[in-house]
PDB file of C-alpha atoms in Angstrom:
ATOM      1  CA  LEU A1386       0.031   0.104   0.041  1.00 94.00           C
ATOM      2  CA  LYS A1387       2.895   2.468   0.776  1.00 95.00           C
ATOM      3  CA  GLN A1388       4.389   1.714  -2.581  1.00 94.00           C
ATOM      4  CA  ALA A1389       1.076   2.492  -4.372  1.00 94.00           C
ATOM      5  CA  GLU A1390       0.744   5.742  -2.178  1.00 96.00           C
ATOM      6  CA  ALA A1391       4.255   6.922  -3.164  1.00 95.00           C
ATOM      7  CA  LEU A1392       3.424   6.319  -6.797  1.00 92.00           C
ATOM      8  CA  LYS A1393       0.170   8.237  -6.597  1.00 94.00           C
ATOM      9  CA  ALA A1394       2.173  11.025  -4.990  1.00 96.00           C
ATOM     10  CA  SER A1395       4.853  10.897  -7.747  1.00 93.00           C
ATOM     11  CA  ASP A1396       7.331  10.167  -4.885  1.00 96.00           C
ATOM     12  CA  MET A1397       9.807   7.858  -6.770  1.00 94.00           C
ATOM     13  CA  ASP A1398      12.478   8.102  -3.980  1.00 95.00           C
ATOM     14  CA  THR A1399      10.037   6.727  -1.417  1.00 96.00           C
ATOM     15  CA  PHE A1400       8.785   4.149  -3.932  1.00 96.00           C
ATOM     16  CA  LEU A1401      12.306   2.876  -4.805  1.00 95.00           C
ATOM     17  CA  ALA A1402      13.246   2.879  -1.056  1.00 95.00           C
ATOM     18  CA  LEU A1403      10.270   0.627  -0.277  1.00 95.00           C
ATOM     19  CA  VAL A1404      10.977  -1.776  -3.264  1.00 94.00           C
ATOM     20  CA  ASN A1405      14.343  -2.265  -1.687  1.00 91.00           C
ATOM     21  CA  GLU A1406      13.064  -2.682   1.704  1.00 91.00           C
ATOM     22  CA  SER A1407      10.596  -5.241   0.528  1.00 88.00           C
ATOM     23  CA  GLY A1408      13.227  -7.003  -1.495  1.00 86.00           C
ATOM     24  CA  ARG A1409      15.622  -7.221   1.621  1.00 84.00           C
ATOM     25  CA  SER A1410      12.715  -8.681   3.542  1.00 83.00           C
ATOM     26  CA  SER A1411      11.936 -11.260   1.008  1.00 80.00           C
ATOM     27  CA  PHE A1412      15.616 -12.363   0.692  1.00 79.00           C
ATOM     28  CA  MET A1413      16.341 -12.441   4.446  1.00 73.00           C
ATOM     29  CA  TYR A1414      13.020 -13.682   5.900  1.00 68.00           C
ATOM     30  CA  LEU A1415      11.264 -15.580   3.269  1.00 70.00           C
ATOM     31  CA  GLN A1416      14.508 -17.241   2.189  1.00 70.00           C
ATOM     32  CA  ASN A1417      12.935 -18.076  -1.069  1.00 68.00           C
ATOM     33  CA  VAL A1418      15.954 -17.150  -3.286  1.00 74.00           C
ATOM     34  CA  TYR A1419      17.795 -20.586  -3.362  1.00 70.00           C
ATOM     35  CA  VAL A1420      17.569 -24.132  -2.268  1.00 71.00           C
ATOM     36  CA  ALA A1421      19.977 -25.348   0.324  1.00 72.00           C
ATOM     37  CA  GLY A1422      22.915 -27.137  -1.147  1.00 72.00           C
ATOM     38  CA  THR A1423      22.475 -25.770  -4.552  1.00 71.00           C
ATOM     39  CA  ALA A1424      24.148 -22.908  -6.647  1.00 71.00           C
ATOM     40  CA  GLN A1425      22.970 -19.468  -5.699  1.00 80.00           C
ATOM     41  CA  PRO A1426      22.822 -17.437  -8.989  1.00 86.00           C
ATOM     42  CA  LEU A1427      19.793 -15.371  -7.802  1.00 86.00           C
ATOM     43  CA  SER A1428      21.782 -14.351  -4.637  1.00 86.00           C
ATOM     44  CA  LEU A1429      24.700 -13.403  -6.858  1.00 89.00           C
ATOM     45  CA  ALA A1430      22.303 -11.362  -9.127  1.00 92.00           C
ATOM     46  CA  LEU A1431      20.908  -9.540  -6.190  1.00 91.00           C
ATOM     47  CA  ARG A1432      24.402  -8.611  -4.745  1.00 92.00           C
ATOM     48  CA  LEU A1433      25.562  -7.612  -8.316  1.00 95.00           C
ATOM     49  CA  SER A1434      22.535  -5.441  -8.674  1.00 95.00           C
ATOM     50  CA  GLU A1435      23.361  -3.809  -5.434  1.00 94.00           C
ATOM     51  CA  LYS A1436      26.895  -3.011  -6.589  1.00 96.00           C
ATOM     52  CA  LEU A1437      25.824  -1.915 -10.027  1.00 96.00           C
ATOM     53  CA  LEU A1438      23.109   0.430  -8.852  1.00 96.00           C
ATOM     54  CA  GLY A1439      25.170   1.856  -6.062  1.00 95.00           C
ATOM     55  CA  GLY A1440      22.350   3.110  -3.940  1.00 93.00           C
ATOM     56  CA  ARG A1441      20.426   4.489  -7.044  1.00 95.00           C
ATOM     57  CA  GLY A1442      17.453   2.758  -8.330  1.00 95.00           C
ATOM     58  CA  ALA A1443      16.037  -0.424  -6.666  1.00 96.00           C
ATOM     59  CA  PHE A1444      16.035  -4.141  -7.044  1.00 94.00           C
ATOM     60  CA  ARG A1445      14.380  -7.271  -5.590  1.00 91.00           C
ATOM     61  CA  VAL A1446      13.583 -10.966  -6.027  1.00 88.00           C
ATOM     62  CA  HIS A1447      10.553 -11.102  -8.295  1.00 84.00           C
ATOM     63  CA  GLY A1448       7.952 -13.925  -8.786  1.00 72.00           C
ATOM     64  CA  GLY A1449       8.434 -17.133  -6.847  1.00 64.00           C
ATOM     65  CA  GLY A1450      12.045 -16.453  -6.219  1.00 54.00           C
ATOM     66  CA  PHE A1451      13.215 -20.065  -6.965  1.00 59.00           C
ATOM     67  CA  ALA A1452      12.456 -19.345 -10.697  1.00 65.00           C
ATOM     68  CA  GLY A1453      15.515 -17.155 -10.706  1.00 71.00           C
ATOM     69  CA  THR A1454      14.085 -13.777 -11.549  1.00 85.00           C
ATOM     70  CA  ILE A1455      14.692 -10.327 -10.195  1.00 90.00           C
ATOM     71  CA  GLN A1456      13.208  -7.055 -10.922  1.00 92.00           C
ATOM     72  CA  ALA A1457      15.437  -3.829 -11.044  1.00 95.00           C
ATOM     73  CA  PHE A1458      14.581  -0.249 -11.428  1.00 95.00           C
ATOM     74  CA  VAL A1459      17.651   1.148 -13.236  1.00 96.00           C
ATOM     75  CA  PRO A1460      18.466   4.710 -13.699  1.00 94.00           C
ATOM     76  CA  LYS A1461      19.604   5.639 -17.239  1.00 92.00           C
ATOM     77  CA  GLY A1462      23.268   5.587 -17.779  1.00 94.00           C
ATOM     78  CA  ILE A1463      24.045   2.442 -15.683  1.00 96.00           C
ATOM     79  CA  PRO A1464      25.240  -0.429 -17.930  1.00 96.00           C
ATOM     80  CA  TYR A1465      23.119  -2.894 -15.868  1.00 97.00           C
ATOM     81  CA  ALA A1466      21.883  -5.344 -18.693  1.00 96.00           C
ATOM     82  CA  ALA A1467      25.414  -5.591 -20.260  1.00 97.00           C
ATOM     83  CA  GLU A1468      26.963  -6.244 -16.946  1.00 96.00           C
ATOM     84  CA  MET A1469      24.132  -8.951 -15.966  1.00 96.00           C
ATOM     85  CA  ASP A1470      24.512 -10.495 -19.419  1.00 96.00           C
ATOM     86  CA  ALA A1471      28.344 -10.659 -18.955  1.00 97.00           C
ATOM     87  CA  VAL A1472      27.774 -12.695 -15.784  1.00 95.00           C
ATOM     88  CA  PHE A1473      24.747 -14.864 -16.568  1.00 93.00           C
ATOM     89  CA  GLY A1474      24.860 -15.058 -20.311  1.00 95.00           C
ATOM     90  CA  GLU A1475      23.649 -13.085 -23.345  1.00 96.00           C
ATOM     91  CA  GLY A1476      19.850 -12.299 -23.080  1.00 93.00           C
ATOM     92  CA  ALA A1477      19.711 -13.130 -19.360  1.00 92.00           C
ATOM     93  CA  CYS A1478      18.630  -9.619 -18.693  1.00 94.00           C
ATOM     94  CA  GLN A1479      15.567  -8.278 -20.389  1.00 92.00           C
ATOM     95  CA  THR A1480      14.984  -4.421 -20.478  1.00 90.00           C
ATOM     96  CA  LEU A1481      11.465  -3.298 -20.140  1.00 87.00           C
ATOM     97  CA  TYR A1482      10.129   0.331 -20.261  1.00 82.00           C
ATOM     98  CA  VAL A1483       7.168   1.635 -18.371  1.00 77.00           C
ATOM     99  CA  ARG A1484       4.904   3.660 -20.734  1.00 77.00           C
ATOM    100  CA  PRO A1485       3.695   7.086 -19.320  1.00 78.00           C
ATOM    101  CA  ALA A1486       0.162   5.707 -19.619  1.00 77.00           C
ATOM    102  CA  GLY A1487       1.000   2.602 -17.387  1.00 72.00           C
ATOM    103  CA  GLY A1488      -1.240  -0.338 -17.456  1.00 75.00           C
ATOM    104  CA  VAL A1489      -4.304  -0.167 -19.794  1.00 78.00           C
ATOM    105  CA  GLU A1490      -7.012  -2.488 -20.746  1.00 81.00           C
ATOM    106  CA  LEU A1491      -6.994  -3.519 -24.342  1.00 79.00           C
ATOM    107  CA  ARG A1492     -10.347  -4.636 -25.862  1.00 87.00           C
ATOM    108  CA  VAL A1493     -10.407  -6.835 -28.929  1.00 81.00           C
TER     109      VAL A1493
END
């Protein structure tokens, strides 16, 4: 709810801080990022995101966690996708853009 309120108020700094807070909570308390005794690429992706973003933007585990997906809000000018692809393989990072209109209903 606080994230939605921040977006409605056009307060991106608060929104991004809340995304990071939620992401830390998921990683530390839900522990749904890796299965014990296995490789931890999602943990590595989260740490690499923290380093690449350097306190700007936001990142968090996204989806079920075990599926190996994170979501990152990346400010322009940071070579995030290239760096992630260099570590995890070409095409591992998909860049999405949010339209000014946001989500809309399409009727066919």
